[in-house]
Amino acid sequence: MGNTGNREPSGQDLNEILQVRRDKLADLRSRGKDPFQIVKYDVTHHSAEIKEHFAELEGKTVSVAGRMMSRRIMGKASFCTIQDVQGQIQAYVARDCINTEDEDNYTDFKKSYDIGDILGITGEVFQTKTGEISVHASKVTLLSKSLQILPEKYHGLTNTDLRYRQRYVDLIMNPEVRTTFIKRSQIIREIRKFLDGRDFMEVETPILVSNAGGAVARPFETHYNALDEDVKLRISLELYLKRLIVGGLERVYEIGRVFRNEGVDTRHNPEFTLLELYQAYTDYEGMMELTESMFRYLAETVCGTTVITYGGTEIDLGKPFARMTMNEAILKYAGIDFDTVPDDEAAKALAKEHHIAYEERHKKGDIINLFFEEYCEKELVQPTFITDHPVEISPLTKKKPSDPTKVERFELFINTWEMCNAYSELNDPIDQRERFAAQDAEFAAGNEEANHTDEDFLNALEIGMPPTGGIGYGVDRLVMLLTDAPSIRDALLFPTLKTISK
């Protein structure tokens, strides 16, 4: 038999190739060698670990396990490459050295095993004449038979839609994808470490809720059969976490899935991971300090540097983050000073003049936000805190004592993306009831994303909530930034995809 890699023999029908693999499994089973009967395998080392500690491990026996990604058969001796979670390592498999108690073992390795099979290999660590650190096999164990074929190795799995639908194959064939999701896990672990170090307490709150509030989004709806009630999937973590602040838990956070019935694009997925935290006795300035410190910490620990690159653009997370009010940003990038615009009608006239679409229900604050989205977001590449949003678009935020048309709120923009949203939280139950009433009116006027009055939350505020700072971060977007992922789908293991009809 000649050399074989990931390319299957040409000229064979795919169904015939797949049948050959099933026939090999049937033959193994008939000889009492069913790999699916093996329940465990003792792995002592992984590929990168062996390479990094070669000086200590040379000549010592190790056991590795993983998927066979390539194989070169040369008569009485062969080489194969095993891929595990850390990477790949070569194994040297010689007929006279492996499983001497099983005279068919080498023949099975050559003829019954295939690319994609999962093998366990025990042997001594050595270095080949070409300098490649390898394992000289003394025993090869088939742990699982692959009944499908992997993509050809030189082209990999390149169909984007198929990569997302078959993430398990994507992870096998594309090492950079595996690296992204290892980093994602590290990012979430380091977020927890950072917040735990600041005495925050991790909590869990309901996913199925009767009133999906805390954000501007349309919820998914479902029916709870046991209670005969319509319920919604949460769009935010906010209102339940604030209840815990009322209850005396002064620093709380949650990392959890939320669901928004909205479109899908490179930065939005209907199901995504949100981090929200709330800290009593601080304000949005405190949240700015926490955010800047946490982003810098994550860049250092995950990327090894505070100067990262996204899509070829260098972004410096080490410098103090810039700060601008929303109106200052609009003045800078659109040349309009909304502090001098007197009322709603004047704001709408400006929108018409600049061809910015708006709805009749919109007020001056809504128009300000539309101008910001049109002219400013695309300019905010380096880390920038945008502060002092209009009260109309911030129903859960404290007003600025110096200007009640604005609120104590900020959004952090990096690479033109909104990375987080933070408030000095509104804790006045009378003001909050009025804001909810305005949101109810918005919903009645056709805004399906408006909040609704939440009587239990209002009751909690009436019990009394201390001055509090709060913030929400899109974890998937943060993963995109720190891993240079081009789309949110590249930061989600299983992104939302339209079902293919059969």
Coordinates of C-alpha atoms in Angstrom, one line a residue:
M1 CA 0.0 0.0 0.0
G2 CA 1.3 3.5 -0.9
N3 CA 1.1 6.7 1.1
T4 CA -2.3 7.8 2.1
G5 CA -3.4 11.2 3.5
N6 CA -6.7 12.8 3.7
R7 CA -7.5 12.4 0.1
E8 CA -9.7 9.4 -0.5
P9 CA -9.1 7.1 -3.5
S10 CA -10.3 8.8 -6.6
G11 CA -12.9 7.4 -8.9
Q12 CA -14.9 5.7 -6.1
D13 CA -18.5 6.6 -5.4
L14 CA -18.9 8.3 -2.0
N15 CA -21.5 5.7 -0.9
E16 CA -19.0 2.9 -1.8
I17 CA -16.3 4.5 0.3
L18 CA -18.6 4.8 3.2
Q19 CA -19.7 1.2 2.8
V20 CA -16.1 0.1 2.9
R21 CA -15.7 1.8 6.3
R22 CA -18.7 0.0 7.6
D23 CA -17.4 -3.3 6.2
K24 CA -14.1 -2.7 8.1
L25 CA -16.0 -2.2 11.3
A26 CA -18.1 -5.3 10.7
D27 CA -14.8 -7.3 10.2
L28 CA -13.3 -5.9 13.4
R29 CA -16.4 -6.8 15.3
S30 CA -16.4 -10.3 14.0
R31 CA -12.9 -10.8 15.3
G32 CA -13.8 -9.4 18.8
K33 CA -12.2 -6.0 18.2
D34 CA -15.2 -3.7 18.3
P35 CA -13.8 -0.3 19.2
F36 CA -17.1 0.9 20.5
Q37 CA -16.9 -1.6 23.4
I38 CA -13.9 0.3 24.8
V39 CA -15.1 2.5 27.6
K40 CA -11.9 4.4 28.6
Y41 CA -8.3 5.0 27.8
D42 CA -5.7 6.4 30.1
V43 CA -4.1 9.5 28.5
T44 CA -0.9 10.5 30.2
H45 CA 0.2 13.4 28.0
H46 CA -1.0 15.7 25.2
S47 CA 0.8 16.7 22.0
A48 CA 2.0 20.2 22.9
E49 CA 3.0 19.1 26.4
I50 CA 5.3 16.4 25.0
K51 CA 6.9 18.9 22.6
E52 CA 7.4 21.6 25.3
H53 CA 8.9 19.1 27.7
F54 CA 10.8 16.9 25.3
A55 CA 14.1 17.2 27.3
E56 CA 12.3 15.6 30.3
L57 CA 10.2 13.1 28.4
E58 CA 12.8 11.8 25.9
G59 CA 13.0 8.0 26.2
K60 CA 10.0 7.8 28.6
T61 CA 6.7 6.0 27.9
V62 CA 3.6 8.1 27.3
S63 CA 0.1 7.5 26.2
V64 CA -1.6 9.9 23.8
A65 CA -5.0 9.8 22.2
G66 CA -6.6 11.6 19.3
R67 CA -7.9 11.6 15.7
M68 CA -5.6 10.2 13.0
M69 CA -5.2 13.0 10.5
S70 CA -2.6 11.5 8.1
R71 CA -0.7 8.3 7.6
R72 CA 2.3 7.2 5.5
I73 CA 2.6 3.5 5.1
M74 CA 6.0 2.1 4.1
G75 CA 5.9 -1.7 4.3
K76 CA 6.8 -2.8 7.7
A77 CA 6.8 0.6 9.3
S78 CA 4.5 3.6 9.1
F79 CA 4.1 7.2 10.3
C80 CA 0.8 8.7 11.4
T81 CA -0.3 12.0 12.8
I82 CA -2.5 12.2 15.8
Q83 CA -4.5 15.3 16.7
D84 CA -5.7 16.1 20.2
V85 CA -7.0 19.2 21.9
Q86 CA -3.5 20.8 22.0
G87 CA -2.5 20.1 18.4
Q88 CA -0.8 17.3 16.5
I89 CA 2.1 14.8 17.2
Q90 CA 3.6 12.2 14.9
A91 CA 3.7 8.5 15.8
Y92 CA 6.1 5.9 14.4
V93 CA 4.4 2.6 14.0
A94 CA 6.5 -0.5 13.2
R95 CA 5.2 -4.0 12.7
D96 CA 7.8 -5.6 14.9
C97 CA 7.3 -3.2 17.8
I98 CA 3.5 -2.8 18.4
N99 CA 1.3 -5.2 20.3
T100 CA 3.5 -8.2 19.8
E101 CA 0.8 -10.3 21.6
D102 CA -1.6 -9.4 18.7
E103 CA 0.0 -10.5 15.4
D104 CA -2.8 -8.8 13.4
N105 CA -2.4 -5.4 15.0
Y106 CA -0.1 -3.9 12.4
T107 CA -2.2 -5.4 9.5
D108 CA -5.3 -3.8 11.2
F109 CA -3.5 -0.5 11.4
K110 CA -2.7 -0.6 7.7
K111 CA -5.9 -2.0 6.3
S112 CA -8.7 -1.6 8.9
Y113 CA -8.0 1.8 10.2
D114 CA -8.8 5.0 8.4
I115 CA -8.1 8.7 8.4
G116 CA -10.5 10.2 11.0
D117 CA -10.4 7.2 13.3
I118 CA -9.6 7.9 17.0
L119 CA -6.5 6.1 18.2
G120 CA -4.8 5.6 21.5
I121 CA -1.0 5.2 21.2
T122 CA 1.5 4.2 23.9
G123 CA 5.2 4.4 23.3
E124 CA 8.5 6.1 23.9
V125 CA 9.2 9.8 23.1
F126 CA 12.0 10.3 20.6
Q127 CA 13.2 12.6 17.9
T128 CA 13.4 11.5 14.3
K129 CA 16.5 12.1 12.1
T130 CA 14.7 15.2 10.7
G131 CA 14.2 16.6 14.2
E132 CA 10.5 15.9 14.6
I133 CA 9.5 15.0 18.1
S134 CA 7.4 11.8 17.9
V135 CA 6.1 8.7 19.8
H136 CA 7.6 5.3 19.0
A137 CA 4.5 3.2 19.3
S138 CA 4.5 0.0 21.4
K139 CA 0.8 -0.3 21.4
V140 CA -1.9 1.1 19.1
T141 CA -5.6 0.9 20.2
L142 CA -8.6 1.8 18.0
L143 CA -10.9 3.7 20.3
S144 CA -13.5 4.8 17.7
K145 CA -14.2 4.1 14.1
S146 CA -15.0 7.0 11.8
L147 CA -17.7 6.0 9.4
Q148 CA -17.6 9.3 7.5
I149 CA -14.8 10.9 5.6
L150 CA -13.0 14.2 6.6
P151 CA -12.5 17.0 4.0
E152 CA -9.4 16.8 2.0
K153 CA -6.6 18.3 4.1
Y154 CA -5.2 20.8 1.7
H155 CA -8.6 22.5 1.2
G156 CA -10.1 21.8 4.6
L157 CA -13.6 22.8 5.4
T158 CA -14.0 26.1 3.6
N159 CA -17.7 26.3 2.9
T160 CA -18.8 28.9 5.5
D161 CA -22.3 27.8 6.0
L162 CA -21.2 24.1 6.3
R163 CA -18.5 25.2 8.8
Y164 CA -21.2 26.6 11.1
R165 CA -23.6 23.7 10.6
Q166 CA -20.9 21.1 11.2
R167 CA -18.8 22.9 13.8
Y168 CA -17.5 19.5 15.0
V169 CA -15.8 19.1 11.6
D170 CA -14.7 22.7 11.5
L171 CA -12.9 22.2 14.9
I172 CA -11.2 19.2 13.5
M173 CA -10.0 20.6 10.2
N174 CA -9.3 24.3 11.2
P175 CA -6.8 24.8 14.1
E176 CA -7.5 28.5 14.2
V177 CA -11.1 27.8 14.9
R178 CA -10.2 25.6 17.8
T179 CA -7.9 28.4 19.1
T180 CA -10.7 30.9 19.0
F181 CA -13.0 28.8 21.2
I182 CA -10.2 27.9 23.6
K183 CA -9.6 31.7 23.9
R184 CA -13.4 32.3 24.4
S185 CA -13.4 29.9 27.3
Q186 CA -10.3 31.7 28.7
I187 CA -12.0 35.1 28.3
I188 CA -15.0 34.0 30.3
R189 CA -12.8 32.4 33.0
E190 CA -10.7 35.6 33.3
I191 CA -13.9 37.8 33.5
R192 CA -15.0 35.7 36.4
K193 CA -11.5 35.9 38.0
F194 CA -11.5 39.7 37.6
L195 CA -14.9 40.3 39.1
D196 CA -14.5 37.7 41.9
G197 CA -11.3 39.7 42.7
R198 CA -13.5 42.8 43.2
D199 CA -15.9 40.9 45.6
F200 CA -18.7 40.4 43.0
M201 CA -21.0 37.5 43.6
E202 CA -22.1 35.4 40.6
V203 CA -25.8 34.6 40.5
E204 CA -28.4 33.1 38.2
T205 CA -31.8 34.7 37.3
P206 CA -34.9 33.4 35.4
I207 CA -34.8 32.9 31.6
L208 CA -38.5 32.4 31.2
V209 CA -40.2 35.6 32.3
S210 CA -43.7 37.2 32.2
N211 CA -42.3 40.6 31.4
A212 CA -39.1 40.8 29.3
G213 CA -37.6 44.2 30.2
G214 CA -34.3 45.8 30.7
A215 CA -33.5 46.4 27.1
V216 CA -34.9 47.7 23.8
A217 CA -35.7 44.6 21.8
R218 CA -38.5 42.3 20.7
P219 CA -38.7 39.2 22.8
F220 CA -39.4 35.6 21.7
E221 CA -42.7 34.3 23.1
T222 CA -43.8 30.8 24.2
H223 CA -46.5 29.2 26.3
Y224 CA -46.0 27.5 29.7
N225 CA -48.4 24.6 29.6
A226 CA -48.3 23.7 33.3
L227 CA -49.4 27.2 34.3
D228 CA -51.4 27.9 31.1
E229 CA -49.5 31.2 30.8
D230 CA -47.8 33.0 27.9
V231 CA -44.2 33.8 28.8
K232 CA -41.2 35.3 27.1
L233 CA -37.5 34.5 26.9
R234 CA -35.5 37.2 28.6
I235 CA -33.9 40.0 26.6
S236 CA -31.8 41.2 29.4
L237 CA -30.6 40.3 32.9
E238 CA -31.1 43.8 34.4
L239 CA -34.4 43.8 36.4
Y240 CA -33.8 40.7 38.4
L241 CA -30.2 41.6 39.2
K242 CA -31.5 45.0 40.5
R243 CA -33.9 43.1 42.7
L244 CA -30.9 41.5 44.3
I245 CA -29.3 44.9 44.9
V246 CA -32.5 45.8 46.7
G247 CA -32.2 42.6 48.7
G248 CA -28.8 43.7 50.0
L249 CA -26.4 41.8 47.7
E250 CA -24.2 44.7 47.0
R251 CA -22.2 43.4 44.1
V252 CA -23.7 40.9 41.7
Y253 CA -23.1 39.6 38.2
E254 CA -24.4 37.1 35.8
I255 CA -23.1 35.6 32.5
G256 CA -26.0 34.1 30.7
R257 CA -27.9 33.6 27.4
V258 CA -30.4 36.2 26.4
F259 CA -32.7 36.1 23.4
R260 CA -33.8 38.9 21.1
N261 CA -36.2 38.4 18.2
E262 CA -34.1 40.4 15.7
G263 CA -32.1 40.1 12.5
V264 CA -28.9 38.2 12.0
D265 CA -25.7 39.9 10.7
T266 CA -22.0 39.9 11.4
R267 CA -22.5 41.4 14.9
H268 CA -25.9 40.1 15.9
N269 CA -27.3 36.7 16.7
P270 CA -30.8 36.2 18.2
E271 CA -29.3 34.1 21.0
F272 CA -26.2 35.5 22.6
T273 CA -24.2 35.7 25.8
L274 CA -24.6 38.8 28.0
L275 CA -22.6 39.8 31.1
E276 CA -24.4 42.2 33.4
L277 CA -23.1 43.4 36.7
Y278 CA -24.5 45.8 39.4
Q279 CA -22.6 47.5 42.2
A280 CA -24.3 49.4 45.0
Y281 CA -23.0 52.8 46.2
T282 CA -21.3 53.7 42.9
D283 CA -22.3 55.4 39.6
Y284 CA -21.5 55.3 35.9
E285 CA -18.1 56.8 36.6
G286 CA -17.3 53.8 38.7
M287 CA -18.5 51.6 35.9
M288 CA -16.1 53.4 33.5
E289 CA -13.2 52.6 35.7
L290 CA -14.2 49.0 36.1
T291 CA -14.7 48.6 32.4
E292 CA -11.4 50.1 31.3
S293 CA -9.6 48.1 33.9
M294 CA -11.3 44.8 32.9
F295 CA -10.7 45.3 29.2
R296 CA -7.0 46.0 29.8
Y297 CA -6.8 43.0 32.1
L298 CA -8.4 40.7 29.5
A299 CA -6.1 41.9 26.7
E300 CA -3.0 41.3 28.8
T301 CA -4.1 37.9 30.1
V302 CA -5.6 36.5 26.9
C303 CA -3.6 38.2 24.2
G304 CA -0.4 38.9 26.1
T305 CA -0.5 42.6 25.1
T306 CA -2.8 45.6 25.4
V307 CA -2.2 46.6 21.8
I308 CA -4.3 44.2 19.7
T309 CA -5.1 44.0 16.0
Y310 CA -8.5 43.5 14.5
G311 CA -8.9 43.2 10.8
G312 CA -5.5 44.7 10.3
T313 CA -6.3 47.8 12.5
E314 CA -4.2 48.3 15.6
I315 CA -6.3 49.1 18.7
D316 CA -4.6 50.3 21.9
L317 CA -6.3 49.2 25.1
G318 CA -3.4 50.3 27.2
K319 CA -4.0 54.1 26.8
P320 CA -6.7 55.9 28.8
F321 CA -9.9 55.5 26.9
A322 CA -11.2 58.7 25.2
R323 CA -14.4 60.3 26.5
M324 CA -17.0 62.3 24.6
T325 CA -20.7 63.2 25.3
M326 CA -23.1 62.1 22.6
N327 CA -23.7 65.7 21.6
E328 CA -20.0 66.4 21.4
A329 CA -19.5 63.5 19.1
I330 CA -22.4 64.7 16.8
L331 CA -20.9 68.2 16.8
K332 CA -17.5 66.7 15.9
Y333 CA -18.6 64.3 13.1
A334 CA -21.8 65.9 11.8
G335 CA -21.2 69.6 12.6
I336 CA -24.5 70.0 14.5
D337 CA -24.8 71.2 18.1
F338 CA -28.0 69.6 19.5
D339 CA -27.5 71.6 22.7
T340 CA -28.8 74.5 20.7
V341 CA -31.7 72.7 19.1
P342 CA -34.8 73.9 21.0
D343 CA -37.4 71.2 20.6
D344 CA -38.7 68.1 18.9
E345 CA -39.9 69.9 15.8
A346 CA -36.6 71.6 15.2
A347 CA -34.9 68.2 15.6
K348 CA -37.2 66.6 13.1
A349 CA -36.5 69.4 10.6
L350 CA -32.8 68.7 10.9
A351 CA -33.4 65.0 10.3
K352 CA -35.3 65.9 7.1
E353 CA -32.6 68.2 6.0
H354 CA -30.0 65.5 6.5
H355 CA -32.1 62.7 5.0
I356 CA -32.3 60.7 8.2
A357 CA -35.5 58.6 8.4
Y358 CA -37.5 58.9 11.6
E359 CA -41.0 58.1 12.9
E360 CA -43.6 60.7 13.9
R361 CA -43.5 59.4 17.5
H362 CA -39.8 60.2 17.8
K363 CA -38.8 63.0 20.1
K364 CA -35.6 65.2 20.1
G365 CA -33.7 62.5 22.1
D366 CA -34.6 59.8 19.5
I367 CA -33.4 62.1 16.7
I368 CA -30.1 62.7 18.5
N369 CA -29.6 59.0 18.7
L370 CA -30.3 58.6 15.0
F371 CA -27.8 61.3 14.1
F372 CA -25.2 59.6 16.4
E373 CA -25.8 56.2 14.7
E374 CA -25.5 57.7 11.2
Y375 CA -22.5 60.0 11.7
C376 CA -20.5 58.9 14.7
E377 CA -20.4 55.2 15.3
K378 CA -18.3 54.5 12.2
E379 CA -15.6 57.0 13.4
L380 CA -15.1 55.4 16.9
V381 CA -12.3 52.9 16.3
Q382 CA -10.1 53.5 19.3
P383 CA -11.7 52.9 22.7
T384 CA -14.1 55.7 23.4
F385 CA -16.7 56.2 26.1
I386 CA -19.8 58.0 24.8
T387 CA -21.7 59.7 27.7
D388 CA -24.8 61.7 28.5
H389 CA -27.5 60.1 26.4
P390 CA -31.0 61.6 25.9
V391 CA -33.5 60.7 28.6
E392 CA -36.0 59.5 25.9
I393 CA -33.8 56.5 25.0
S394 CA -32.8 55.6 28.5
P395 CA -35.8 54.5 30.5
L396 CA -33.9 52.9 33.4
T397 CA -31.2 55.6 34.0
K398 CA -30.8 58.4 36.4
K399 CA -31.1 61.9 35.0
K400 CA -28.2 64.2 35.2
P401 CA -28.8 66.7 38.1
S402 CA -27.3 69.5 35.9
D403 CA -29.4 68.7 32.8
P404 CA -32.6 66.5 33.2
T405 CA -32.9 66.1 29.4
K406 CA -29.8 63.8 29.7
V407 CA -28.9 60.8 31.8
E408 CA -25.9 59.4 33.5
R409 CA -25.1 56.7 31.0
F410 CA -22.3 55.6 28.8
E411 CA -21.6 53.2 25.9
L412 CA -18.1 52.0 25.1
F413 CA -17.2 51.9 21.4
I414 CA -14.2 50.0 20.0
N415 CA -13.7 49.2 16.3
T416 CA -17.0 51.1 15.6
W417 CA -18.9 48.6 17.7
E418 CA -20.9 49.2 20.9
M419 CA -19.1 47.0 23.4
C420 CA -21.2 47.8 26.5
N421 CA -23.9 50.0 28.0
A422 CA -23.8 51.4 31.5
Y423 CA -25.9 53.6 33.8
S424 CA -26.2 55.3 37.1
E425 CA -29.3 53.2 37.8
L426 CA -32.6 54.9 38.3
N427 CA -33.7 54.1 41.8
D428 CA -36.6 56.6 42.2
P429 CA -39.8 54.5 42.0
I430 CA -42.0 57.5 41.1
D431 CA -39.8 58.5 38.2
Q432 CA -39.5 54.9 37.1
R433 CA -43.3 54.5 37.0
E434 CA -43.5 57.6 34.8
R435 CA -40.7 56.2 32.5
F436 CA -42.6 52.8 32.2
A437 CA -45.8 54.7 31.4
A438 CA -44.0 56.5 28.6
Q439 CA -42.7 53.1 27.3
D440 CA -46.2 51.7 27.4
A441 CA -47.3 54.6 25.3
E442 CA -44.4 53.9 22.9
F443 CA -45.6 50.3 22.6
A444 CA -49.2 51.4 21.9
A445 CA -47.8 53.7 19.2
G446 CA -46.3 50.8 17.4
N447 CA -42.8 50.4 19.0
E448 CA -42.7 46.6 19.5
E449 CA -39.3 46.9 21.3
A450 CA -40.5 49.2 24.1
N451 CA -40.5 48.2 27.7
H452 CA -43.6 47.4 29.7
T453 CA -44.5 48.4 33.2
D454 CA -43.2 45.9 35.7
E455 CA -45.2 46.2 38.9
D456 CA -43.0 43.8 40.9
F457 CA -39.9 45.7 39.9
L458 CA -41.6 48.9 40.9
N459 CA -42.5 47.4 44.3
A460 CA -38.8 46.4 44.7
L461 CA -37.8 50.0 44.1
E462 CA -40.4 51.2 46.6
I463 CA -38.7 48.9 49.2
G464 CA -35.6 50.9 48.4
M465 CA -32.6 50.5 46.1
P466 CA -29.3 52.2 47.0
P467 CA -27.5 54.4 44.5
T468 CA -26.1 51.8 42.0
G469 CA -24.0 51.5 39.0
G470 CA -24.8 48.9 36.4
I471 CA -23.4 47.7 33.1
G472 CA -24.0 45.1 30.3
Y473 CA -21.4 43.6 28.0
G474 CA -21.9 41.5 24.9
V475 CA -19.6 38.6 25.5
D476 CA -19.6 37.4 21.9
R477 CA -18.6 40.7 20.5
L478 CA -15.8 40.9 23.1
V479 CA -14.6 37.5 22.0
M480 CA -14.7 38.7 18.3
L481 CA -12.5 41.7 19.3
L482 CA -9.9 39.7 21.2
T483 CA -9.7 36.8 18.7
D484 CA -9.9 38.9 15.5
A485 CA -13.0 36.9 14.5
P486 CA -14.7 38.5 11.4
S487 CA -18.3 37.6 12.4
I488 CA -20.2 36.9 15.5
R489 CA -20.8 33.4 14.0
D490 CA -17.1 32.8 14.3
A491 CA -17.3 33.5 18.1
L492 CA -20.3 31.3 18.7
L493 CA -19.9 27.5 18.7
F494 CA -23.4 26.9 17.3
P495 CA -24.7 30.2 15.7
T496 CA -28.4 30.5 14.7
L497 CA -28.9 29.2 11.2
K498 CA -32.0 28.7 9.1
T499 CA -33.1 25.1 9.1
I500 CA -32.5 23.3 5.8
S501 CA -35.7 21.6 4.7
K502 CA -35.4 18.0 3.7

